[in-house]
Short mmCIF file of C-alpha atoms and ligand atoms in Angstrom, two decimals:
data_model
loop_
_atom_site.label_atom_id
_atom_site.label_comp_id
_atom_site.label_asym_id
_atom_site.label_seq_id
_atom_site.Cartn_x
_atom_site.Cartn_y
_atom_site.Cartn_z
CA MET A 1 -48.53 -21.19 59.79
CA SER A 2 -52.25 -22.41 58.65
CA THR A 3 -51.66 -25.45 57.58
CA TYR A 4 -52.15 -24.73 53.92
CA ASN A 5 -49.48 -22.40 53.91
CA LYS A 6 -47.59 -25.75 55.10
CA LYS A 7 -48.32 -27.91 52.87
CA LEU A 8 -47.36 -25.83 49.82
CA LYS A 9 -43.79 -25.45 51.65
CA ILE A 10 -44.06 -29.11 51.78
CA ALA A 11 -44.92 -29.47 47.91
CA PHE A 12 -42.24 -27.53 47.25
CA TYR A 13 -39.19 -29.30 49.16
CA PRO A 14 -38.55 -31.06 45.83
CA VAL A 15 -38.86 -28.06 43.86
CA ILE A 16 -36.34 -26.40 46.31
CA LEU A 17 -33.48 -29.36 46.91
CA LEU A 18 -33.60 -30.23 42.73
CA MET A 19 -32.87 -26.03 42.18
CA ALA A 20 -30.27 -26.84 44.94
CA PHE A 21 -28.60 -29.47 43.22
CA SER A 22 -28.54 -28.33 39.98
CA PHE A 23 -27.18 -25.38 40.98
CA THR A 24 -23.93 -27.38 42.64
CA LEU A 25 -23.70 -29.50 39.40
CA ARG A 26 -23.89 -26.69 37.37
CA ALA A 27 -21.79 -24.46 40.08
CA GLN A 28 -18.54 -27.47 39.78
CA PRO A 29 -19.13 -29.52 36.12
CA ASN A 30 -17.78 -32.61 35.69
CA GLY A 31 -14.54 -31.76 33.40
CA ALA A 32 -13.73 -35.95 32.42
CA ALA A 33 -17.81 -35.96 31.20
CA LEU A 34 -18.07 -32.64 29.52
CA TYR A 35 -13.98 -33.94 27.78
CA GLN A 36 -15.99 -37.34 26.28
CA GLN A 37 -19.57 -35.80 25.55
CA TYR A 38 -17.74 -32.99 23.62
CA CYS A 39 -13.70 -33.47 23.29
CA ALA A 40 -13.30 -37.09 23.31
CA GLN A 41 -14.04 -38.13 19.73
CA CYS A 42 -11.32 -36.11 17.62
CA HIS A 43 -8.77 -35.56 20.81
CA GLY A 44 -8.66 -38.92 22.02
CA ALA A 45 -10.56 -41.12 24.71
CA GLU A 46 -7.76 -40.75 26.45
CA LEU A 47 -6.57 -37.16 25.64
CA ASN A 48 -3.30 -38.87 23.27
CA GLY A 49 -5.04 -37.20 19.82
CA GLY A 50 -6.54 -39.08 17.16
CA MET A 51 -8.03 -36.87 14.59
CA ALA A 52 -6.98 -33.78 15.85
CA SER A 53 -3.08 -33.80 17.94
CA SER A 54 -2.48 -35.17 21.84
CA LEU A 55 -3.42 -32.57 24.45
CA ILE A 56 -0.95 -34.65 26.45
CA ASP A 57 2.39 -34.06 25.07
CA GLY A 58 3.85 -31.46 25.99
CA VAL A 59 3.35 -29.02 22.77
CA TRP A 60 0.87 -26.66 22.60
CA GLN A 61 0.85 -24.84 19.42
CA PHE A 62 -1.75 -22.06 20.05
CA GLY A 63 -1.11 -20.94 23.36
CA ALA A 64 -0.06 -23.11 26.62
CA GLY A 65 -1.20 -21.17 29.72
CA ASP A 66 -4.57 -22.45 30.57
CA SER A 67 -6.05 -17.99 29.56
CA TYR A 68 -4.81 -19.61 25.99
CA ILE A 69 -6.61 -23.35 26.15
CA ARG A 70 -10.01 -21.13 27.20
CA ARG A 71 -9.84 -19.56 24.74
CA ASN A 72 -8.87 -22.00 21.67
CA ILE A 73 -12.08 -24.00 22.99
CA LYS A 74 -14.50 -20.97 23.28
CA HIS A 75 -13.88 -19.03 20.11
CA GLY A 76 -12.12 -22.79 18.32
CA ILE A 77 -9.14 -22.67 15.41
CA PRO A 78 -12.17 -22.36 12.95
CA HIS A 79 -9.25 -22.43 9.30
CA LEU A 80 -8.15 -25.83 10.89
CA GLY A 81 -11.60 -27.47 12.13
CA MET A 82 -11.18 -26.92 15.50
CA PRO A 83 -14.95 -25.94 16.73
CA SER A 84 -15.57 -23.09 19.55
CA TYR A 85 -17.26 -23.88 22.07
CA GLU A 86 -18.75 -20.66 23.24
CA ARG A 87 -22.54 -21.29 22.93
CA SER A 88 -23.07 -25.42 23.97
CA MET A 89 -20.23 -24.42 27.14
CA THR A 90 -20.81 -22.27 29.57
CA ASP A 91 -17.25 -20.76 30.69
CA ASN A 92 -17.36 -22.65 34.03
CA GLU A 93 -17.50 -25.86 31.90
CA ILE A 94 -14.91 -24.54 29.69
CA GLN A 95 -12.75 -24.16 33.09
CA ALA A 96 -13.65 -27.56 34.10
CA VAL A 97 -12.73 -29.43 31.19
CA VAL A 98 -8.70 -27.57 31.32
CA GLN A 99 -8.87 -28.45 34.55
CA TYR A 100 -9.44 -32.47 33.37
CA ILE A 101 -6.80 -31.54 31.21
CA ARG A 102 -4.66 -30.23 33.19
CA ASN A 103 -4.98 -33.40 35.82
CA VAL A 104 -4.59 -35.72 32.63
CA GLU A 105 -1.27 -34.72 31.70
CA ASP A 106 -0.34 -34.38 36.14
CA GLU A 107 -1.37 -38.02 36.35
CA LYS A 108 0.51 -39.72 33.11
CA GLY A 109 2.96 -37.52 33.13
CA VAL A 110 3.62 -36.24 29.60
CA VAL A 111 3.52 -38.11 27.33
CA LYS A 112 5.98 -38.60 23.77
CA PRO A 113 5.04 -39.33 20.67
CA PRO A 114 8.54 -41.49 20.16
CA THR A 115 10.38 -40.94 17.13
CA PRO A 116 9.28 -42.32 14.09
CA GLU A 117 12.19 -45.36 12.25
CA MET A 118 10.47 -44.26 8.86
CA HIS A 119 9.02 -41.49 7.44
CA GLU A 120 6.60 -40.89 4.86
CA THR A 121 6.89 -37.92 2.61
CA MET A 122 5.70 -36.94 -1.65
CA ASP A 123 8.96 -37.62 -2.62
CA TYR A 124 10.84 -40.72 -0.54
CA PHE A 125 10.65 -43.01 2.29
CA MET A 126 12.92 -41.50 4.81
CA GLU A 127 14.77 -43.96 7.02
CA VAL A 128 15.59 -41.69 10.18
CA GLU A 129 18.51 -42.35 12.33
CA THR A 130 19.23 -41.15 16.16
CA PHE A 131 23.28 -38.46 15.16
CA ALA A 132 23.55 -38.13 19.03
CA ASP A 133 21.41 -37.55 22.06
CA ASN A 134 21.67 -36.67 25.21
CA LEU A 135 21.99 -32.60 24.92
CA GLU A 136 20.71 -30.12 27.03
CA ILE A 137 18.90 -27.44 24.18
CA PRO A 138 21.47 -28.03 21.41
CA TRP A 139 20.83 -25.15 19.14
CA ALA A 140 23.36 -25.38 15.86
CA ILE A 141 24.66 -27.30 14.00
CA ASP A 142 27.48 -27.83 11.58
CA PHE A 143 30.05 -29.39 9.61
CA ILE A 144 34.14 -29.36 9.75
CA ASP A 145 33.98 -32.34 7.04
CA GLU A 146 32.49 -35.35 6.59
CA ASN A 147 33.37 -36.92 9.89
CA THR A 148 32.78 -33.79 12.32
CA ALA A 149 29.85 -31.85 13.72
CA LEU A 150 29.83 -29.53 15.63
CA ILE A 151 26.71 -28.51 17.81
CA THR A 152 26.05 -25.79 20.17
CA GLU A 153 24.21 -25.97 23.73
CA ARG A 154 21.90 -23.55 24.21
CA PRO A 155 23.78 -23.97 28.41
CA GLY A 156 27.15 -22.81 26.79
CA ARG A 157 28.93 -25.08 25.09
CA LEU A 158 30.04 -26.55 21.76
CA ARG A 159 30.30 -30.38 21.14
CA VAL A 160 31.53 -32.40 18.57
CA VAL A 161 30.39 -35.58 16.94
CA LYS A 162 33.29 -38.20 15.51
CA ASN A 163 33.21 -40.70 13.26
CA GLY A 164 29.10 -40.37 14.76
CA VAL A 165 30.30 -40.84 17.88
CA LEU A 166 29.27 -37.36 20.11
CA GLN A 167 32.93 -37.05 22.50
CA PRO A 168 31.94 -36.47 25.94
CA GLU A 169 34.76 -33.29 26.66
CA PRO A 170 33.20 -30.04 25.56
CA ILE A 171 35.51 -27.80 23.89
CA LYS A 172 37.54 -26.36 26.19
CA ASN A 173 37.81 -22.26 26.84
CA THR A 174 34.23 -21.30 24.41
CA PRO A 175 33.57 -17.52 25.69
CA LYS A 176 31.20 -16.78 29.13
CA VAL A 177 27.55 -16.39 27.77
CA LEU A 178 24.84 -15.63 29.63
CA HIS A 179 21.85 -18.53 29.53
CA GLU A 180 18.76 -17.22 30.70
CA GLY A 181 15.43 -16.72 29.43
CA GLN A 182 16.18 -16.84 25.41
CA GLY A 183 20.06 -16.08 25.41
CA GLY A 184 22.88 -18.66 25.75
CA LEU A 185 25.24 -19.83 23.03
CA MET A 186 23.54 -19.97 19.76
CA ASP A 187 24.97 -20.17 16.48
CA VAL A 188 28.45 -22.15 15.19
CA ALA A 189 29.14 -21.46 11.73
CA VAL A 190 32.32 -23.34 10.34
CA ASP A 191 34.41 -21.12 7.82
CA PRO A 192 33.81 -21.90 4.19
CA LEU A 193 37.92 -21.99 3.87
CA TYR A 194 37.97 -24.32 7.09
CA ASP A 195 40.62 -26.43 5.08
CA GLU A 196 43.00 -23.31 4.42
CA ASN A 197 42.02 -21.31 7.41
CA GLY A 198 40.88 -23.46 10.38
CA TRP A 199 38.13 -21.01 11.65
CA VAL A 200 35.19 -21.47 13.29
CA TYR A 201 32.37 -18.58 14.04
CA LEU A 202 30.09 -18.16 17.42
CA ALA A 203 26.94 -16.23 17.97
CA TYR A 204 26.22 -16.01 22.00
CA SER A 205 24.56 -13.62 24.34
CA HIS A 206 26.97 -11.75 25.88
CA ALA A 207 26.47 -9.51 29.39
CA LEU A 208 28.38 -5.92 30.12
CA ASP A 209 31.51 -7.65 32.08
CA ASP A 210 31.97 -5.19 34.76
CA PHE A 211 28.21 -4.49 35.01
CA GLN A 212 27.49 -3.73 39.17
CA GLY A 213 23.78 -4.89 39.97
CA GLU A 214 21.39 -7.21 39.77
CA ARG A 215 20.79 -7.91 35.90
CA ALA A 216 23.63 -7.11 33.49
CA PRO A 217 22.11 -5.50 29.70
CA ALA A 218 22.78 -8.36 27.43
CA MET A 219 23.17 -8.14 23.86
CA THR A 220 24.53 -10.79 20.56
CA ARG A 221 27.69 -10.84 20.18
CA ILE A 222 30.40 -12.90 17.81
CA VAL A 223 33.40 -14.06 17.92
CA ARG A 224 35.66 -16.11 15.87
CA GLY A 225 38.77 -18.81 16.82
CA LYS A 226 40.54 -22.24 16.54
CA ILE A 227 39.33 -25.53 18.21
CA GLU A 228 43.14 -27.35 18.84
CA ASN A 229 43.48 -29.71 20.92
CA ASN A 230 39.84 -29.82 21.66
CA THR A 231 40.58 -26.45 22.91
CA TRP A 232 39.17 -22.93 21.93
CA THR A 233 42.14 -20.84 21.36
CA ASN A 234 43.31 -17.13 19.26
CA GLU A 235 39.57 -15.98 19.22
CA GLN A 236 38.97 -12.37 17.95
CA LEU A 237 35.75 -10.86 19.13
CA LEU A 238 34.30 -9.07 15.26
CA TYR A 239 30.95 -8.05 16.54
CA GLU A 240 30.07 -6.31 19.36
CA ALA A 241 26.98 -3.70 19.94
CA PRO A 242 28.08 -0.34 21.45
CA PRO A 243 27.84 -1.31 25.66
CA GLU A 244 24.90 1.63 25.91
CA THR A 245 22.81 -0.14 23.39
CA TYR A 246 22.53 -3.06 25.74
CA ARG A 247 18.95 -3.87 27.17
CA THR A 248 17.79 -5.98 30.14
CA THR A 249 15.51 -8.52 28.67
CA ARG A 250 16.02 -12.04 28.20
CA HIS A 251 14.56 -12.47 24.54
CA HIS A 252 14.99 -12.07 20.98
CA TYR A 253 18.91 -12.34 20.74
CA GLY A 254 18.25 -13.60 17.00
CA CYS A 255 21.51 -14.96 15.23
CA ARG A 256 22.84 -17.81 13.31
CA ILE A 257 25.74 -17.37 11.29
CA VAL A 258 25.97 -17.87 7.05
CA PHE A 259 28.07 -16.64 4.37
CA ASP A 260 27.89 -15.41 1.10
CA PRO A 261 29.70 -16.60 -2.33
CA TRP A 262 32.32 -13.00 -2.12
CA GLY A 263 33.74 -13.16 1.86
CA HIS A 264 30.41 -11.60 3.60
CA LEU A 265 29.00 -13.20 6.84
CA TYR A 266 25.67 -12.08 8.06
CA PHE A 267 24.34 -12.06 11.49
CA ALA A 268 21.01 -11.34 12.69
CA ILE A 269 19.81 -9.33 16.07
CA GLY A 270 16.36 -9.58 17.20
CA ASP A 271 14.37 -6.29 18.42
CA ARG A 272 15.14 -7.60 21.62
CA GLY A 273 12.01 -7.14 23.40
CA ALA A 274 11.47 -3.72 22.00
CA GLY A 275 9.94 -3.67 17.55
CA TYR A 276 10.03 0.00 17.72
CA GLN A 277 13.53 0.19 17.51
CA ALA A 278 13.60 -2.14 14.98
CA GLN A 279 12.78 0.79 12.28
CA ASP A 280 15.78 2.47 14.55
CA ASN A 281 19.36 2.21 12.75
CA SER A 282 21.30 3.94 15.04
CA LEU A 283 20.57 0.14 17.22
CA PRO A 284 21.98 -2.82 16.37
CA ASN A 285 18.47 -4.99 17.15
CA GLY A 286 16.14 -5.76 15.16
CA LYS A 287 17.88 -5.43 11.73
CA VAL A 288 21.10 -8.07 9.44
CA HIS A 289 24.08 -6.57 10.12
CA ARG A 290 26.65 -7.43 7.46
CA ILE A 291 30.75 -7.82 8.15
CA TYR A 292 33.82 -9.02 6.39
CA LYS A 293 35.01 -12.47 7.82
CA ASP A 294 37.41 -10.81 10.24
CA GLY A 295 35.33 -8.60 11.52
CA GLY A 296 36.41 -5.65 8.84
CA ILE A 297 32.86 -3.45 7.32
CA PRO A 298 32.57 -3.88 3.68
CA ALA A 299 32.90 -0.42 1.99
CA ASN A 300 29.42 -0.93 -0.11
CA ASN A 301 27.71 -2.23 2.95
CA PRO A 302 23.94 -0.34 2.27
CA PHE A 303 24.05 3.00 5.58
CA MET A 304 27.73 3.35 5.66
CA HIS A 305 26.77 7.56 4.23
CA ASP A 306 23.40 7.50 6.76
CA GLU A 307 25.89 9.65 9.43
CA LYS A 308 23.30 8.03 12.17
CA ALA A 309 23.46 4.32 11.32
CA MET A 310 24.93 1.39 11.80
CA LYS A 311 27.30 1.28 9.93
CA SER A 312 26.91 -2.98 9.41
CA LEU A 313 23.34 -2.86 9.09
CA TYR A 314 22.48 -5.00 6.12
CA SER A 315 18.35 -4.48 6.73
CA LEU A 316 15.72 -3.09 8.68
CA GLY A 317 12.33 -4.13 10.55
CA ASN A 318 14.31 -8.04 11.52
CA ARG A 319 11.94 -8.96 14.21
CA ASN A 320 13.36 -12.17 15.92
CA ILE A 321 15.05 -13.56 12.52
CA GLN A 322 16.27 -17.46 13.46
CA GLY A 323 16.75 -18.99 10.28
CA MET A 324 19.35 -17.80 7.68
CA ALA A 325 20.52 -18.87 4.62
CA ILE A 326 22.30 -18.55 1.08
CA HIS A 327 21.21 -19.75 -1.83
CA PRO A 328 24.01 -22.13 -3.70
CA GLU A 329 23.02 -20.52 -6.95
CA THR A 330 21.97 -17.48 -6.77
CA GLY A 331 24.05 -16.08 -3.27
CA GLN A 332 20.95 -14.41 -1.79
CA LEU A 333 20.46 -14.14 1.38
CA TRP A 334 16.93 -15.73 2.79
CA THR A 335 15.88 -15.43 6.00
CA THR A 336 12.96 -16.68 8.44
CA GLU A 337 12.15 -14.17 11.58
CA HIS A 338 9.42 -15.21 14.37
CA GLY A 339 6.36 -12.46 13.86
CA PRO A 340 3.52 -12.37 16.17
CA MET A 341 1.10 -14.61 16.32
CA GLY A 342 -0.01 -15.49 12.92
CA GLY A 343 3.67 -13.37 11.25
CA ASP A 344 6.15 -15.66 10.80
CA GLU A 345 7.87 -14.26 7.35
CA LEU A 346 10.24 -15.69 4.60
CA ASN A 347 12.54 -13.23 3.23
CA LEU A 348 14.78 -12.50 0.51
CA ILE A 349 17.09 -10.16 2.41
CA GLN A 350 17.58 -6.55 0.29
CA ALA A 351 20.41 -4.58 1.04
CA GLY A 352 19.21 -1.32 3.17
CA LYS A 353 15.69 -2.85 2.72
CA ASN A 354 13.09 -2.71 5.22
CA TYR A 355 11.53 -5.35 6.69
CA GLY A 356 8.85 -3.79 8.10
CA TRP A 357 8.68 -5.00 11.81
CA GLU A 358 6.53 -3.19 13.90
CA THR A 359 5.51 -0.74 11.73
CA VAL A 360 3.76 -3.28 9.47
CA THR A 361 2.54 -6.95 9.37
CA TYR A 362 0.64 -9.73 9.58
CA GLY A 363 1.07 -10.63 13.33
CA ARG A 364 -1.36 -9.91 16.12
CA ASN A 365 0.28 -10.02 19.91
CA TYR A 366 0.11 -13.39 21.64
CA ASN A 367 -2.98 -12.17 24.27
CA GLY A 368 -5.24 -11.26 20.23
CA THR A 369 -4.96 -7.88 20.28
CA VAL A 370 -3.50 -5.93 17.83
CA ILE A 371 -0.15 -4.72 17.70
CA THR A 372 -0.67 -2.35 14.15
CA GLU A 373 -4.41 -2.62 11.56
CA LEU A 374 -0.44 -2.25 8.94
CA THR A 375 -0.04 -4.98 6.85
CA HIS A 376 1.76 -2.44 3.51
CA LEU A 377 3.34 1.34 3.80
CA PRO A 378 5.76 2.38 0.81
CA GLY A 379 9.69 1.85 1.69
CA MET A 380 8.31 -1.23 3.23
CA GLN A 381 9.09 -5.02 1.94
CA GLN A 382 6.38 -7.51 1.84
CA PRO A 383 7.46 -11.02 3.18
CA ASN A 384 8.38 -13.20 0.62
CA PHE A 385 6.08 -15.82 2.10
CA TYR A 386 4.42 -15.77 5.99
CA TRP A 387 2.98 -18.57 8.34
CA ASN A 388 -0.71 -18.02 9.95
CA PRO A 389 -1.45 -19.47 12.46
CA SER A 390 2.40 -19.26 12.86
CA ILE A 391 4.97 -22.09 13.23
CA ALA A 392 7.29 -21.05 15.23
CA VAL A 393 9.98 -20.98 12.21
CA CYS A 394 13.51 -21.99 13.27
CA GLY A 395 16.37 -22.63 11.64
CA LEU A 396 16.90 -23.00 7.81
CA ASP A 397 18.77 -24.34 4.83
CA PHE A 398 19.12 -25.43 1.07
CA TYR A 399 18.85 -28.50 0.68
CA THR A 400 22.54 -28.74 -1.10
CA GLY A 401 23.49 -32.59 -0.78
CA ASP A 402 23.09 -35.31 -3.38
CA LEU A 403 21.41 -37.94 -0.74
CA PHE A 404 17.25 -36.44 -2.46
CA LYS A 405 18.08 -35.78 -5.65
CA LYS A 406 14.10 -34.06 -6.32
CA TRP A 407 14.95 -31.50 -2.90
CA LYS A 408 18.52 -30.05 -4.45
CA ASN A 409 18.48 -26.28 -3.68
CA ARG A 410 14.92 -26.55 -1.77
CA LEU A 411 14.65 -24.69 1.46
CA LEU A 412 14.48 -26.85 4.65
CA ALA A 413 12.67 -24.98 6.63
CA GLY A 414 12.16 -26.16 10.39
CA ALA A 415 9.48 -24.80 13.17
CA LEU A 416 9.26 -25.06 16.86
CA LYS A 417 5.90 -24.81 17.26
CA TYR A 418 4.15 -27.35 14.71
CA GLU A 419 7.82 -29.39 15.65
CA GLU A 420 8.48 -30.14 11.31
CA VAL A 421 10.79 -29.63 9.02
CA ARG A 422 9.06 -28.57 6.22
CA LEU A 423 10.63 -28.40 1.87
CA LEU A 424 9.52 -25.13 0.04
CA GLN A 425 10.19 -24.60 -3.00
CA ILE A 426 11.30 -21.28 -4.50
CA GLU A 427 11.33 -19.60 -8.04
CA GLU A 428 12.58 -16.04 -8.47
CA ASP A 429 11.28 -15.16 -5.02
CA ARG A 430 7.79 -16.69 -5.35
CA VAL A 431 7.20 -19.83 -2.66
CA ILE A 432 5.52 -21.80 -5.27
CA HIS A 433 5.09 -25.07 -3.42
CA GLU A 434 5.53 -26.60 0.07
CA GLN A 435 5.26 -29.89 1.91
CA VAL A 436 5.73 -31.03 5.61
CA ILE A 437 8.54 -33.31 4.88
CA PHE A 438 9.37 -34.42 8.79
CA LYS A 439 7.26 -34.15 11.92
CA GLY A 440 6.70 -34.98 15.57
CA ALA A 441 10.16 -35.94 16.66
CA GLY A 442 10.05 -32.56 18.74
CA ARG A 443 10.60 -28.76 18.34
CA VAL A 444 13.15 -27.94 16.08
CA ARG A 445 15.75 -25.46 16.62
CA ASP A 446 18.17 -26.16 13.61
CA VAL A 447 18.01 -28.45 9.97
CA SER A 448 21.09 -28.75 7.85
CA THR A 449 21.87 -30.22 4.71
CA GLY A 450 25.51 -32.40 5.74
CA PRO A 451 28.48 -32.94 3.66
CA ASP A 452 27.09 -36.83 3.11
CA GLY A 453 23.57 -35.13 1.85
CA ALA A 454 21.84 -36.05 5.28
CA ILE A 455 19.39 -33.46 6.03
CA TYR A 456 20.09 -33.42 10.07
CA VAL A 457 17.44 -32.44 12.23
CA VAL A 458 18.29 -30.58 16.17
CA LEU A 459 15.29 -30.61 17.98
CA ASN A 460 15.18 -29.06 21.59
CA ASN A 461 13.50 -31.30 23.44
CA PRO A 462 14.39 -34.11 24.19
CA GLY A 463 18.01 -33.19 22.90
CA LYS A 464 19.13 -34.57 19.95
CA VAL A 465 19.83 -34.88 16.26
CA VAL A 466 18.76 -36.80 13.46
CA ARG A 467 19.66 -37.57 10.78
CA LEU A 468 17.61 -38.44 7.60
CA THR A 469 18.58 -40.53 4.83
CA PRO A 470 16.24 -41.74 1.67
CA GLU A 471 15.07 -45.53 2.35
CA LYS A 472 17.55 -47.65 0.36
C1 HEC B 501 -13.95 -31.84 15.19
C2 HEC B 501 -12.16 -32.55 15.72
C3 HEC B 501 -12.33 -31.17 17.29
C4 HEC B 501 -13.15 -31.24 18.18
C5 HEC B 501 -14.62 -31.71 18.47
C6 HEC B 501 -12.11 -30.83 19.58
N1 HEC B 501 -11.23 -30.22 18.98
FE1 HEC B 501 -9.66 -29.08 20.16
N2 HEC B 501 -8.55 -29.33 18.60
C7 HEC B 501 -9.05 -30.11 16.62
C8 HEC B 501 -8.04 -28.67 15.97
C9 HEC B 501 -7.98 -29.88 13.84
C10 HEC B 501 -7.14 -28.43 16.60
C11 HEC B 501 -5.41 -28.23 15.88
C12 HEC B 501 -5.33 -28.90 15.45
C13 HEC B 501 -4.19 -29.98 16.09
O1 HEC B 501 -4.00 -29.75 17.50
O2 HEC B 501 -4.11 -30.73 15.39
C14 HEC B 501 -7.77 -28.31 17.74
C15 HEC B 501 -7.39 -27.42 18.78
C16 HEC B 501 -6.89 -27.45 19.40
C17 HEC B 501 -6.26 -27.38 21.34
C18 HEC B 501 -5.54 -26.36 20.36
C19 HEC B 501 -4.18 -27.76 21.08
C20 HEC B 501 -2.05 -26.86 21.23
O3 HEC B 501 -2.01 -27.83 20.15
O4 HEC B 501 -2.53 -25.04 21.45
C21 HEC B 501 -6.96 -27.33 21.94
C22 HEC B 501 -6.88 -26.78 23.86
C23 HEC B 501 -7.50 -27.79 22.19
N3 HEC B 501 -8.12 -28.32 20.39
C24 HEC B 501 -9.76 -28.73 22.58
C25 HEC B 501 -10.28 -28.78 22.37
C26 HEC B 501 -11.36 -29.63 23.87
C27 HEC B 501 -10.69 -29.49 25.09
C28 HEC B 501 -12.04 -29.53 22.52
C29 HEC B 501 -13.58 -30.11 23.46
C30 HEC B 501 -14.37 -28.95 24.15
C31 HEC B 501 -12.11 -30.30 21.67
N4 HEC B 501 -10.81 -29.56 21.40
C32 HEC B 501 -12.60 -30.84 20.92
C33 HEC B 501 -10.51 -30.53 16.38
C34 HEC B 501 -10.78 -30.64 17.94
#
């Protein structure tokens, strides 16, 4: 080797070293530093929120998996003000930031903001008090009278709150439920004529009884019974789907139970993960059903004269209804349903109408892929209102009490993902105003006007029910 070459080599060493060094830097970008540089100003230096939401509260409105988080960082959420980092960070760097968020999550644990004691809305200061605590996945609440509330816990327990005290013993002998995935004990509804007849209605996920095999097919089932000596008795089966329609999936059971002023009982079954079946009127899933309170089928049900149709059907094309309410003046049925990403809907349900799923929708699959480009088709109803992005609507009730006078007959809509209760003002069939009246206390599973005029909010996690009243 000539001296010239040697000199050249020596001269290049620092360059090579530098290149190697910057290569290692590139291979292992510093997530913490990138976070402080790009994200801290909005999500907080400690990741616990500021101008934008906390990244360590366990709530991922836009998807909890790493791939969703990476996508949200890369492409941003432009309409909400979350910038896109496609140009400023490499995929490796984005991954390092996600890893950093995960590390902080692990270190600190999920940090839940405490339930606020007061809440300000446009119309009222609200007092927030805990009505029932330490519940396991509560799903629904209804009231027997001013002093007695019934609360379902999804694993299969019916709980009682008596004079403001949660009774330690659940009601004995309630039906056996399949508690897997989204299934379990879902709704409870008290008969509007409870004082005369004592009936209580339950909706739950039912697995085929005598199934021999690994994964029992399941479907939503409706029963009613009476509560005597803290025991479920006199049970009557009101609706059970034919066994061949049961499905082995464990999601989209739908279900709320409501009564109109003419003695009908409505309930909904979700599509059970088979969207195409929501259009098939010979199948129970992806539909609203209407029966009488004793399980009989009203003679004027809309599909009565369609030979192949299920006679209990009232509407078609409903993906996964999680909220139902009857308008206190018109008796009309309103529902909220979980759409795919960007397709949560509010619908005024009318006899025999088709609400479109999964032929038309405003939503996309949660991985961003297209379900259908169609949002309209003749013969299919448009939603009366839809939420994009999806808030994960859950629980619905008209406010019918006297405590919040300005909110009379407005619609209370819960949201799981957004941890909110929204208040919708409806004129005829249109939503003319929407405001968030409660936020940040946990995922909202149900919302209900109590007989005392307070608003009761069922929170999934931590499992509790809070009571909202106007500040005195
Ligand atoms: C200019 C303000 C701003 C900056 C800077 C910003 N974000 Fe956001 N980010 C938002 C807003 C606004 C939202 C959506 C609503 C909310 O969460 O408050 C959001 C949402 C998110 C979400 C979705 C949260 C969920 O619940 O699913 C993630 C993840 C996220 N940001 C991560 C980051 C990361 C990582 C950075 C830095 C690379 C960053 N953001 C920088 C404003 C910002």
